[in-house]
mmCIF file of C-alpha atoms and ligand atoms in Angstrom:
data_model
loop_
_atom_site.group_PDB
_atom_site.id
_atom_site.type_symbol
_atom_site.label_atom_id
_atom_site.label_comp_id
_atom_site.label_asym_id
_atom_site.label_seq_id
_atom_site.Cartn_x
_atom_site.Cartn_y
_atom_site.Cartn_z
ATOM 1 C CA ASP A 23 77.444 23.586 35.283
ATOM 2 C CA PRO A 24 78.319 27.092 36.522
ATOM 3 C CA THR A 25 78.722 28.299 32.947
ATOM 4 C CA ALA A 26 75.350 27.147 31.609
ATOM 5 C CA PRO A 27 72.890 29.828 30.582
ATOM 6 C CA VAL A 28 70.787 31.032 33.515
ATOM 7 C CA LEU A 29 68.269 32.591 31.133
ATOM 8 C CA GLU A 30 67.364 30.815 27.848
ATOM 9 C CA ILE A 31 64.694 32.210 25.509
ATOM 10 C CA ASP A 32 63.892 29.835 22.735
ATOM 11 C CA GLN A 33 61.862 30.896 19.777
ATOM 12 C CA ILE A 34 59.330 32.985 21.574
ATOM 13 C CA THR A 35 56.542 34.725 19.981
ATOM 14 C CA VAL A 36 54.683 37.106 22.184
ATOM 15 C CA GLY A 37 52.356 39.976 22.013
ATOM 16 C CA TYR A 38 49.087 41.788 22.938
ATOM 17 C CA GLY A 39 45.571 40.636 22.235
ATOM 18 C CA GLY A 40 46.844 37.781 20.026
ATOM 19 C CA VAL A 41 48.876 40.284 17.914
ATOM 20 C CA PRO A 42 52.635 39.244 18.016
ATOM 21 C CA ALA A 43 54.980 42.152 18.946
ATOM 22 C CA VAL A 44 57.980 39.783 19.034
ATOM 23 C CA ARG A 45 58.379 36.833 16.774
ATOM 24 C CA GLY A 46 60.703 33.859 17.091
ATOM 25 C CA LEU A 47 63.282 35.517 19.395
ATOM 26 C CA SER A 48 65.997 33.272 20.844
ATOM 27 C CA ALA A 49 68.690 34.477 23.216
ATOM 28 C CA SER A 50 70.721 33.126 26.083
ATOM 29 C CA VAL A 51 72.566 34.574 28.932
ATOM 30 C CA ARG A 52 75.340 33.066 31.160
ATOM 31 C CA PRO A 53 76.391 34.013 34.620
ATOM 32 C CA GLY A 54 78.354 37.206 34.569
ATOM 33 C CA GLU A 55 77.226 37.921 30.945
ATOM 34 C CA ILE A 56 75.664 41.137 29.813
ATOM 35 C CA LEU A 57 73.264 40.995 26.723
ATOM 36 C CA ALA A 58 72.381 44.304 25.152
ATOM 37 C CA LEU A 59 68.876 44.480 23.624
ATOM 38 C CA LEU A 60 68.802 47.202 21.139
ATOM 39 C CA GLY A 61 66.493 48.577 18.539
ATOM 40 C CA PRO A 62 64.337 51.365 17.633
ATOM 41 C CA ASN A 63 61.206 52.540 19.439
ATOM 42 C CA GLY A 64 58.393 49.908 19.230
ATOM 43 C CA ALA A 65 60.874 47.150 18.188
ATOM 44 C CA GLY A 66 59.810 44.885 20.980
ATOM 45 C CA LYS A 67 62.566 45.301 23.572
ATOM 46 C CA THR A 68 60.169 45.883 26.440
ATOM 47 C CA THR A 69 57.908 43.110 25.342
ATOM 48 C CA THR A 70 60.888 40.648 25.412
ATOM 49 C CA LEU A 71 61.746 41.686 28.880
ATOM 50 C CA LEU A 72 58.207 41.171 30.075
ATOM 51 C CA ALA A 73 58.073 37.744 28.543
ATOM 52 C CA ALA A 74 61.334 36.859 30.142
ATOM 53 C CA VAL A 75 60.111 37.523 33.637
ATOM 54 C CA GLY A 76 56.792 35.790 32.940
ATOM 55 C CA ALA A 77 54.735 38.924 32.943
ATOM 56 C CA LEU A 78 53.337 38.247 29.514
ATOM 57 C CA GLY A 79 51.942 34.899 28.264
ATOM 58 C CA LEU A 80 53.835 33.435 25.406
ATOM 59 C CA MET A 81 52.073 32.628 22.098
ATOM 60 C CA SER A 82 54.805 30.204 21.318
ATOM 61 C CA GLY A 83 58.338 29.200 22.396
ATOM 62 C CA THR A 84 59.752 28.829 25.928
ATOM 63 C CA VAL A 85 61.606 30.701 28.462
ATOM 64 C CA THR A 86 63.845 28.883 31.018
ATOM 65 C CA ALA A 87 65.323 30.785 33.910
ATOM 66 C CA LEU A 88 67.694 29.127 36.436
ATOM 67 C CA GLY A 89 67.000 25.709 35.070
ATOM 68 C CA ASP A 90 63.121 25.901 35.197
ATOM 69 C CA PRO A 91 60.473 27.100 32.778
ATOM 70 C CA ILE A 92 59.589 30.708 33.733
ATOM 71 C CA ASP A 93 56.460 30.837 35.938
ATOM 72 C CA ARG A 94 53.482 33.199 35.091
ATOM 73 C CA ARG A 95 53.451 34.094 38.908
ATOM 74 C CA ILE A 96 56.001 36.725 38.561
ATOM 75 C CA GLU A 97 56.572 37.195 42.331
ATOM 76 C CA ARG A 98 57.801 33.677 42.301
ATOM 77 C CA ASN A 99 60.263 34.381 39.573
ATOM 78 C CA ALA A 100 61.389 37.333 41.536
ATOM 79 C CA ARG A 101 61.973 35.272 44.709
ATOM 80 C CA ARG A 102 63.902 32.718 42.625
ATOM 81 C CA GLY A 103 66.319 35.499 41.522
ATOM 82 C CA VAL A 104 64.782 36.945 38.315
ATOM 83 C CA THR A 105 64.600 40.689 38.804
ATOM 84 C CA LEU A 106 63.128 43.447 36.444
ATOM 85 C CA VAL A 107 64.165 46.992 36.927
ATOM 86 C CA PRO A 108 61.370 48.876 35.379
ATOM 87 C CA ASP A 109 61.673 51.991 33.201
ATOM 88 C CA THR A 110 59.408 53.907 35.593
ATOM 89 C CA ARG A 111 61.848 54.122 38.386
ATOM 90 C CA GLY A 112 60.122 52.306 41.270
ATOM 91 C CA VAL A 113 61.305 54.410 44.002
ATOM 92 C CA PHE A 114 59.135 55.665 46.781
ATOM 93 C CA HIS A 115 59.282 59.458 46.557
ATOM 94 C CA ARG A 116 58.160 60.354 50.182
ATOM 95 C CA LEU A 117 60.767 58.147 51.711
ATOM 96 C CA SER A 118 64.445 58.675 52.337
ATOM 97 C CA VAL A 119 67.110 56.906 50.279
ATOM 98 C CA SER A 120 68.059 54.471 53.075
ATOM 99 C CA ASP A 121 64.411 53.639 53.683
ATOM 100 C CA ASN A 122 63.963 52.821 50.047
ATOM 101 C CA LEU A 123 67.059 50.600 50.197
ATOM 102 C CA ARG A 124 65.927 48.890 53.425
ATOM 103 C CA LEU A 125 62.546 48.130 52.024
ATOM 104 C CA ALA A 126 64.168 46.406 49.031
ATOM 105 C CA ARG A 127 66.551 44.205 51.098
ATOM 106 C CA ARG A 128 65.977 40.362 50.984
ATOM 107 C CA ARG A 129 67.118 37.712 53.158
ATOM 108 C CA ASN A 130 70.525 36.296 51.877
ATOM 109 C CA GLY A 131 70.866 39.476 49.885
ATOM 110 C CA PRO A 132 73.768 41.963 50.233
ATOM 111 C CA ASP A 133 73.652 44.573 52.952
ATOM 112 C CA LEU A 134 73.261 48.406 52.392
ATOM 113 C CA ASP A 135 77.019 48.884 52.826
ATOM 114 C CA THR A 136 77.785 46.736 49.809
ATOM 115 C CA VAL A 137 75.494 48.746 47.545
ATOM 116 C CA TYR A 138 76.843 51.969 49.089
ATOM 117 C CA GLN A 139 80.258 50.721 47.786
ATOM 118 C CA TYR A 140 78.978 50.696 44.142
ATOM 119 C CA PHE A 141 77.140 54.013 44.651
ATOM 120 C CA PRO A 142 78.942 56.007 47.224
ATOM 121 C CA LYS A 143 76.650 58.998 46.343
ATOM 122 C CA LEU A 144 73.666 57.190 47.650
ATOM 123 C CA LYS A 145 75.323 56.876 50.951
ATOM 124 C CA THR A 146 75.960 60.702 51.146
ATOM 125 C CA MET A 147 72.376 61.226 50.211
ATOM 126 C CA ARG A 148 70.914 58.491 52.395
ATOM 127 C CA GLY A 149 68.858 60.817 54.600
ATOM 128 C CA ARG A 150 67.250 62.683 51.672
ATOM 129 C CA ARG A 151 63.606 62.222 50.358
ATOM 130 C CA CYS A 152 63.816 60.458 47.092
ATOM 131 C CA GLY A 153 61.436 62.872 45.467
ATOM 132 C CA ASN A 154 64.223 65.526 45.614
ATOM 133 C CA LEU A 155 66.803 63.415 43.747
ATOM 134 C CA SER A 156 67.817 64.080 40.151
ATOM 135 C CA GLY A 157 66.844 61.612 37.395
ATOM 136 C CA GLY A 158 70.174 60.018 37.473
ATOM 137 C CA GLU A 159 70.237 59.517 41.197
ATOM 138 C CA GLN A 160 66.787 57.974 41.081
ATOM 139 C CA GLN A 161 68.056 55.638 38.472
ATOM 140 C CA MET A 162 71.098 54.651 40.747
ATOM 141 C CA LEU A 163 68.724 54.079 43.475
ATOM 142 C CA ALA A 164 66.452 51.856 41.263
ATOM 143 C CA LEU A 165 69.520 49.755 40.337
ATOM 144 C CA ALA A 166 70.680 49.596 44.007
ATOM 145 C CA LYS A 167 67.347 48.416 45.067
ATOM 146 C CA ALA A 168 67.313 45.602 42.408
ATOM 147 C CA LEU A 169 70.719 44.568 43.549
ATOM 148 C CA LEU A 170 69.647 44.174 47.212
ATOM 149 C CA ALA A 171 67.192 41.510 46.034
ATOM 150 C CA ASN A 172 70.217 39.420 45.201
ATOM 151 C CA PRO A 173 69.302 38.509 41.715
ATOM 152 C CA GLN A 174 70.928 36.055 39.492
ATOM 153 C CA VAL A 175 69.365 37.228 36.384
ATOM 154 C CA LEU A 176 68.726 41.054 36.183
ATOM 155 C CA LEU A 177 66.732 42.608 33.527
ATOM 156 C CA ILE A 178 66.969 46.311 32.904
ATOM 157 C CA ASP A 179 64.538 48.589 30.882
ATOM 158 C CA GLU A 180 66.263 51.777 29.773
ATOM 159 C CA LEU A 181 68.263 52.556 32.753
ATOM 160 C CA SER A 182 69.362 55.709 31.016
ATOM 161 C CA LEU A 183 65.847 56.932 30.105
ATOM 162 C CA GLY A 184 66.032 60.717 30.628
ATOM 163 C CA LEU A 185 69.645 60.743 31.676
ATOM 164 C CA SER A 186 72.527 62.710 30.222
ATOM 165 C CA PRO A 187 75.112 60.802 28.343
ATOM 166 C CA VAL A 188 77.598 61.702 31.013
ATOM 167 C CA ALA A 189 75.346 60.110 33.731
ATOM 168 C CA VAL A 190 74.986 56.990 31.540
ATOM 169 C CA GLN A 191 78.759 56.711 31.010
ATOM 170 C CA ASP A 192 79.082 56.922 34.801
ATOM 171 C CA LEU A 193 76.389 54.199 35.535
ATOM 172 C CA LEU A 194 77.115 51.458 32.906
ATOM 173 C CA PRO A 195 80.662 50.648 33.961
ATOM 174 C CA ARG A 196 79.348 50.081 37.411
ATOM 175 C CA LEU A 197 76.862 47.696 36.129
ATOM 176 C CA ARG A 198 79.811 45.786 34.350
ATOM 177 C CA SER A 199 81.637 45.528 37.652
ATOM 178 C CA ILE A 200 78.538 44.306 39.392
ATOM 179 C CA ALA A 201 77.890 41.603 36.734
ATOM 180 C CA ASP A 202 81.487 40.517 36.994
ATOM 181 C CA GLU A 203 81.842 40.396 40.822
ATOM 182 C CA HIS A 204 78.473 38.800 41.475
ATOM 183 C CA GLN A 205 78.425 36.601 38.366
ATOM 184 C CA MET A 206 75.108 38.184 37.643
ATOM 185 C CA ALA A 207 73.532 37.663 34.225
ATOM 186 C CA VAL A 208 72.191 40.986 32.752
ATOM 187 C CA VAL A 209 69.915 41.706 30.046
ATOM 188 C CA LEU A 210 70.084 45.511 29.205
ATOM 189 C CA VAL A 211 67.647 47.501 27.162
ATOM 190 C CA GLU A 212 69.461 50.591 26.208
ATOM 191 C CA GLN A 213 69.138 53.450 23.521
ATOM 192 C CA HIS A 214 72.867 54.517 23.860
ATOM 193 C CA ILE A 215 74.280 51.992 21.398
ATOM 194 C CA ASP A 216 77.908 52.636 21.762
ATOM 195 C CA LEU A 217 77.782 52.716 25.583
ATOM 196 C CA ALA A 218 75.860 49.588 25.655
ATOM 197 C CA LEU A 219 78.218 47.835 23.274
ATOM 198 C CA GLY A 220 81.013 49.132 25.370
ATOM 199 C CA ILE A 221 80.098 47.035 28.537
ATOM 200 C CA ALA A 222 78.007 44.169 26.921
ATOM 201 C CA ASP A 223 79.310 40.664 25.893
ATOM 202 C CA ALA A 224 76.659 40.129 23.243
ATOM 203 C CA ALA A 225 73.991 42.142 21.543
ATOM 204 C CA ILE A 226 70.713 41.601 19.749
ATOM 205 C CA VAL A 227 69.156 44.280 17.476
ATOM 206 C CA LEU A 228 65.449 43.843 17.256
ATOM 207 C CA HIS A 229 63.478 45.380 14.202
ATOM 208 C CA HIS A 230 59.669 45.227 14.071
ATOM 209 C CA GLY A 231 59.705 42.493 16.572
ATOM 210 C CA ARG A 232 62.343 40.177 14.817
ATOM 211 C CA VAL A 233 65.974 39.666 15.377
ATOM 212 C CA ALA A 234 67.781 41.626 12.802
ATOM 213 C CA LEU A 235 71.264 41.009 14.178
ATOM 214 C CA SER A 236 72.695 38.875 17.036
ATOM 215 C CA ALA A 237 76.460 38.924 17.601
ATOM 216 C CA PRO A 238 79.088 39.295 20.167
ATOM 217 C CA ALA A 239 79.392 42.885 21.277
ATOM 218 C CA GLY A 240 83.131 43.011 20.498
ATOM 219 C CA GLU A 241 82.363 42.276 16.805
ATOM 220 C CA LEU A 242 79.696 45.085 16.696
ATOM 221 C CA ARG A 243 81.820 47.755 18.256
ATOM 222 C CA SER A 244 83.896 47.815 14.968
ATOM 223 C CA ARG A 245 80.909 47.258 12.756
ATOM 224 C CA ARG A 246 78.574 50.155 13.602
ATOM 225 C CA ASP A 247 77.567 50.090 9.953
ATOM 226 C CA MET A 248 75.769 46.689 10.671
ATOM 227 C CA VAL A 249 74.218 47.689 13.813
ATOM 228 C CA GLU A 250 72.800 50.795 12.014
ATOM 229 C CA ALA A 251 71.651 48.593 9.109
ATOM 230 C CA ALA A 252 69.847 46.267 11.599
ATOM 231 C CA TYR A 253 68.159 49.195 13.032
ATOM 232 C CA PHE A 254 66.746 50.276 9.919
ATOM 233 C CA GLY A 255 65.825 46.791 8.905
ATOM 234 C CA ARG A 256 68.311 46.568 6.061
ATOM 235 C CA THR A 257 69.549 43.106 6.731
HETATM 236 P P1 ATP B 8 60.417 51.539 23.174
HETATM 237 O O1 ATP B 8 61.888 51.853 23.131
HETATM 238 O O2 ATP B 8 59.524 52.703 22.510
HETATM 239 O O3 ATP B 8 59.962 51.329 24.587
HETATM 240 P P2 ATP B 8 60.170 48.786 22.696
HETATM 241 O O4 ATP B 8 61.258 48.237 21.727
HETATM 242 O O5 ATP B 8 60.433 48.366 24.068
HETATM 243 O O6 ATP B 8 60.148 50.349 22.401
HETATM 244 P P3 ATP B 8 57.664 47.501 22.904
HETATM 245 O O7 ATP B 8 57.261 48.464 24.128
HETATM 246 O O8 ATP B 8 58.046 46.169 23.351
HETATM 247 O O9 ATP B 8 58.892 48.126 22.064
HETATM 248 O O10 ATP B 8 56.585 47.445 21.813
HETATM 249 C C1 ATP B 8 56.533 46.541 20.780
HETATM 250 C C2 ATP B 8 55.217 46.714 20.026
HETATM 251 O O11 ATP B 8 54.159 46.245 20.915
HETATM 252 C C3 ATP B 8 54.916 48.153 19.627
HETATM 253 O O12 ATP B 8 54.316 48.031 18.360
HETATM 254 C C4 ATP B 8 53.883 48.612 20.650
HETATM 255 O O13 ATP B 8 53.019 49.511 20.137
HETATM 256 C C5 ATP B 8 53.151 47.320 21.023
HETATM 257 N N1 ATP B 8 52.609 47.354 22.369
HETATM 258 C C6 ATP B 8 53.399 47.486 23.493
HETATM 259 N N2 ATP B 8 52.587 47.467 24.599
HETATM 260 C C7 ATP B 8 51.257 47.198 24.169
HETATM 261 C C8 ATP B 8 50.135 46.992 24.823
HETATM 262 N N3 ATP B 8 50.057 46.919 26.169
HETATM 263 N N4 ATP B 8 49.014 46.705 24.045
HETATM 264 C C9 ATP B 8 49.167 46.702 22.787
HETATM 265 N N5 ATP B 8 50.289 46.917 21.956
HETATM 266 C C10 ATP B 8 51.369 47.135 22.764
#
């Protein structure tokens, strides 16, 4: 079934040293869908992403990706097509843009020209050392590297960290096109609520590790009051 969820998170409780940071969270994402994961600092967004890629053991609940339970051997999940873009950018500063991209290429993945189509600026900068790129350009490169792994499920932790709203406004619509064209399922942790709701299909607001609100993004665009209430735990 091509429209079945490729990522299913069912009632997970997960945390650190036996202390839950996320409790009873459920979510599912289908091919081509973008789920925005919102919430204040410390709400449990990063913890949820780490659990979804198998990097944290679950205290209870299950995560199923591409039809199988998520594996604690995270490199196997990555090879199967579950890719995490970390909030620390994960680019090699001493290498050029094109060498960074070449290192990220996988068999059966798209070629460099395909990602240059989404990010023409990277092509014009392909010979430059990554250490000399701006924050926004490095984020673009981190996203391009993740795409070269040809993921079916892409999880992104604050792509816009440290970026200007203008740069985010530029980057997020490209993510929408990529999800559409490659039928890629995306989970997006994002601080820019309106920009995230603008491209997402669904959104979850976390508060103190619990789901305070879960709804289609379209409904929430006109109900910012509900989103804000969930942010502050008034639900
Ligand atoms: P932010 O927007 O600040 O990144 P977040 O929503 O991603 O926040 P998490 O990083 O998932 O939140 O943190 C959730 C909770 O788990 C917080 O209370 C945090 O202090 C705690 N936590 C995160 N990492 C660890 C860790 N390695 N050890 C212990 N507690 C942790």
